[in-house]
Amino acid sequence: MVIVMLENVVVFIALILLLVAVFCIFNARGVVKSKSKNDNINKSVALVKIVGTIVTIISLVIIYLVR
């Protein structure tokens, strides 16, 4: 009973991380512009997209392994 509940919590957290990562991937330029005042933001946008992609892959692997 407790293990099933813990699995559901892990899947829920992974889904929330997946949602945030996908939002960061598709809206990276907006996220960086709102936080940064620099004119050259291309490197930061690329970094946000890479981190978002890595978090997405990790979240999907966690969901796959738990289910």
Short mmCIF file of N, CA and C in Angstrom, two decimals:
data_model
loop_
_atom_site.label_atom_id
_atom_site.label_comp_id
_atom_site.label_asym_id
_atom_site.label_seq_id
_atom_site.Cartn_x
_atom_site.Cartn_y
_atom_site.Cartn_z
N MET A 1 0.82 -1.20 0.00
CA MET A 1 0.00 0.00 0.00
C MET A 1 0.86 1.26 0.00
N VAL A 2 1.86 1.28 0.88
CA VAL A 2 2.72 2.46 0.98
C VAL A 2 3.61 2.57 -0.26
N ILE A 3 4.06 1.45 -0.79
CA ILE A 3 4.92 1.48 -1.97
C ILE A 3 4.17 2.01 -3.18
N VAL A 4 2.92 1.61 -3.33
CA VAL A 4 2.10 2.10 -4.45
C VAL A 4 1.89 3.60 -4.32
N MET A 5 1.64 4.07 -3.10
CA MET A 5 1.46 5.50 -2.88
C MET A 5 2.74 6.27 -3.18
N LEU A 6 3.88 5.69 -2.79
CA LEU A 6 5.16 6.34 -3.05
C LEU A 6 5.45 6.38 -4.55
N GLU A 7 5.10 5.32 -5.27
CA GLU A 7 5.27 5.31 -6.72
C GLU A 7 4.42 6.40 -7.38
N ASN A 8 3.20 6.57 -6.88
CA ASN A 8 2.33 7.62 -7.44
C ASN A 8 2.90 9.01 -7.19
N VAL A 9 3.49 9.22 -6.03
CA VAL A 9 4.09 10.52 -5.71
C VAL A 9 5.29 10.77 -6.62
N VAL A 10 6.10 9.74 -6.84
CA VAL A 10 7.28 9.88 -7.70
C VAL A 10 6.85 10.20 -9.13
N VAL A 11 5.82 9.52 -9.62
CA VAL A 11 5.33 9.79 -10.98
C VAL A 11 4.77 11.20 -11.06
N PHE A 12 4.06 11.65 -10.05
CA PHE A 12 3.50 13.00 -10.03
C PHE A 12 4.61 14.05 -10.06
N ILE A 13 5.66 13.86 -9.28
CA ILE A 13 6.78 14.80 -9.26
C ILE A 13 7.49 14.80 -10.61
N ALA A 14 7.66 13.61 -11.20
CA ALA A 14 8.31 13.52 -12.51
C ALA A 14 7.47 14.22 -13.58
N LEU A 15 6.15 14.11 -13.50
CA LEU A 15 5.29 14.79 -14.46
C LEU A 15 5.36 16.30 -14.32
N ILE A 16 5.45 16.79 -13.10
CA ILE A 16 5.59 18.23 -12.89
C ILE A 16 6.93 18.72 -13.44
N LEU A 17 8.00 17.95 -13.19
CA LEU A 17 9.30 18.32 -13.76
C LEU A 17 9.26 18.30 -15.28
N LEU A 18 8.56 17.34 -15.84
CA LEU A 18 8.42 17.25 -17.29
C LEU A 18 7.69 18.47 -17.84
N LEU A 19 6.64 18.89 -17.17
CA LEU A 19 5.89 20.06 -17.60
C LEU A 19 6.76 21.32 -17.56
N VAL A 20 7.51 21.50 -16.49
CA VAL A 20 8.38 22.67 -16.37
C VAL A 20 9.49 22.63 -17.41
N ALA A 21 10.05 21.45 -17.65
CA ALA A 21 11.13 21.34 -18.64
C ALA A 21 10.64 21.63 -20.05
N VAL A 22 9.48 21.13 -20.40
CA VAL A 22 8.94 21.40 -21.74
C VAL A 22 8.61 22.88 -21.88
N PHE A 23 8.09 23.50 -20.83
CA PHE A 23 7.83 24.93 -20.86
C PHE A 23 9.13 25.70 -21.08
N CYS A 24 10.19 25.30 -20.40
CA CYS A 24 11.48 25.98 -20.56
C CYS A 24 12.06 25.78 -21.94
N ILE A 25 11.85 24.61 -22.53
CA ILE A 25 12.37 24.36 -23.88
C ILE A 25 11.66 25.26 -24.89
N PHE A 26 10.35 25.32 -24.82
CA PHE A 26 9.60 26.08 -25.83
C PHE A 26 9.57 27.58 -25.57
N ASN A 27 9.83 27.99 -24.34
CA ASN A 27 9.78 29.41 -24.02
C ASN A 27 11.11 29.88 -23.45
N ALA A 28 12.20 29.31 -23.94
CA ALA A 28 13.53 29.62 -23.39
C ALA A 28 13.89 31.08 -23.57
N ARG A 29 13.60 31.63 -24.73
CA ARG A 29 13.98 33.02 -24.98
C ARG A 29 13.21 33.97 -24.05
N GLY A 30 11.96 33.70 -23.81
CA GLY A 30 11.18 34.54 -22.90
C GLY A 30 11.65 34.42 -21.47
N VAL A 31 12.02 33.21 -21.06
CA VAL A 31 12.52 33.00 -19.70
C VAL A 31 13.84 33.74 -19.50
N VAL A 32 14.73 33.65 -20.48
CA VAL A 32 16.03 34.30 -20.35
C VAL A 32 15.89 35.81 -20.43
N LYS A 33 15.02 36.31 -21.30
CA LYS A 33 14.83 37.77 -21.41
C LYS A 33 14.28 38.37 -20.13
N SER A 34 13.40 37.63 -19.45
CA SER A 34 12.82 38.18 -18.23
C SER A 34 13.81 38.19 -17.08
N LYS A 35 14.82 37.32 -17.11
CA LYS A 35 15.79 37.23 -16.02
C LYS A 35 17.10 37.94 -16.32
N SER A 36 17.41 38.19 -17.58
CA SER A 36 18.71 38.73 -17.96
C SER A 36 18.54 40.10 -18.61
N LYS A 37 19.52 40.95 -18.38
CA LYS A 37 19.50 42.28 -18.98
C LYS A 37 20.51 42.42 -20.12
N ASN A 38 21.25 41.36 -20.42
CA ASN A 38 22.28 41.42 -21.46
C ASN A 38 21.66 41.44 -22.85
N ASP A 39 22.40 42.00 -23.80
CA ASP A 39 21.94 42.02 -25.19
C ASP A 39 22.19 40.68 -25.87
N ASN A 40 23.29 40.00 -25.52
CA ASN A 40 23.64 38.73 -26.14
C ASN A 40 23.12 37.59 -25.25
N ILE A 41 21.96 37.07 -25.61
CA ILE A 41 21.34 36.04 -24.78
C ILE A 41 21.31 34.69 -25.46
N ASN A 42 21.93 34.57 -26.63
CA ASN A 42 21.85 33.32 -27.38
C ASN A 42 22.48 32.15 -26.65
N LYS A 43 23.62 32.38 -25.99
CA LYS A 43 24.27 31.31 -25.24
C LYS A 43 23.41 30.87 -24.06
N SER A 44 22.78 31.82 -23.40
CA SER A 44 21.92 31.48 -22.27
C SER A 44 20.68 30.71 -22.72
N VAL A 45 20.13 31.09 -23.87
CA VAL A 45 18.97 30.38 -24.41
C VAL A 45 19.34 28.95 -24.76
N ALA A 46 20.50 28.77 -25.36
CA ALA A 46 20.95 27.42 -25.70
C ALA A 46 21.16 26.59 -24.44
N LEU A 47 21.72 27.19 -23.40
CA LEU A 47 21.94 26.48 -22.15
C LEU A 47 20.61 26.08 -21.50
N VAL A 48 19.63 26.97 -21.51
CA VAL A 48 18.32 26.65 -20.95
C VAL A 48 17.67 25.50 -21.72
N LYS A 49 17.81 25.51 -23.04
CA LYS A 49 17.23 24.43 -23.85
C LYS A 49 17.93 23.10 -23.59
N ILE A 50 19.25 23.12 -23.42
CA ILE A 50 19.98 21.88 -23.13
C ILE A 50 19.59 21.32 -21.77
N VAL A 51 19.53 22.18 -20.77
CA VAL A 51 19.14 21.73 -19.43
C VAL A 51 17.70 21.22 -19.44
N GLY A 52 16.81 21.90 -20.15
CA GLY A 52 15.43 21.44 -20.26
C GLY A 52 15.32 20.09 -20.93
N THR A 53 16.12 19.86 -21.95
CA THR A 53 16.12 18.57 -22.64
C THR A 53 16.62 17.46 -21.73
N ILE A 54 17.68 17.73 -20.98
CA ILE A 54 18.21 16.72 -20.06
C ILE A 54 17.19 16.40 -18.97
N VAL A 55 16.54 17.40 -18.42
CA VAL A 55 15.52 17.17 -17.39
C VAL A 55 14.34 16.40 -17.97
N THR A 56 13.97 16.69 -19.21
CA THR A 56 12.88 15.95 -19.87
C THR A 56 13.23 14.48 -20.02
N ILE A 57 14.43 14.20 -20.46
CA ILE A 57 14.85 12.80 -20.64
C ILE A 57 14.90 12.08 -19.30
N ILE A 58 15.43 12.72 -18.28
CA ILE A 58 15.48 12.10 -16.95
C ILE A 58 14.08 11.83 -16.42
N SER A 59 13.17 12.77 -16.59
CA SER A 59 11.80 12.58 -16.13
C SER A 59 11.12 11.42 -16.85
N LEU A 60 11.32 11.33 -18.15
CA LEU A 60 10.71 10.24 -18.90
C LEU A 60 11.28 8.88 -18.49
N VAL A 61 12.59 8.83 -18.21
CA VAL A 61 13.19 7.57 -17.77
C VAL A 61 12.66 7.19 -16.39
N ILE A 62 12.49 8.15 -15.50
CA ILE A 62 11.94 7.85 -14.17
C ILE A 62 10.51 7.32 -14.29
N ILE A 63 9.70 7.95 -15.13
CA ILE A 63 8.33 7.48 -15.31
C ILE A 63 8.32 6.08 -15.88
N TYR A 64 9.21 5.82 -16.84
CA TYR A 64 9.28 4.48 -17.45
C TYR A 64 9.69 3.43 -16.43
N LEU A 65 10.67 3.74 -15.61
CA LEU A 65 11.16 2.76 -14.65
C LEU A 65 10.17 2.50 -13.50
N VAL A 66 9.44 3.52 -13.11
CA VAL A 66 8.48 3.35 -12.02
C VAL A 66 7.25 2.57 -12.48
N ARG A 67 6.79 2.85 -13.66
CA ARG A 67 5.61 2.16 -14.18
C ARG A 67 6.04 0.87 -14.81
#
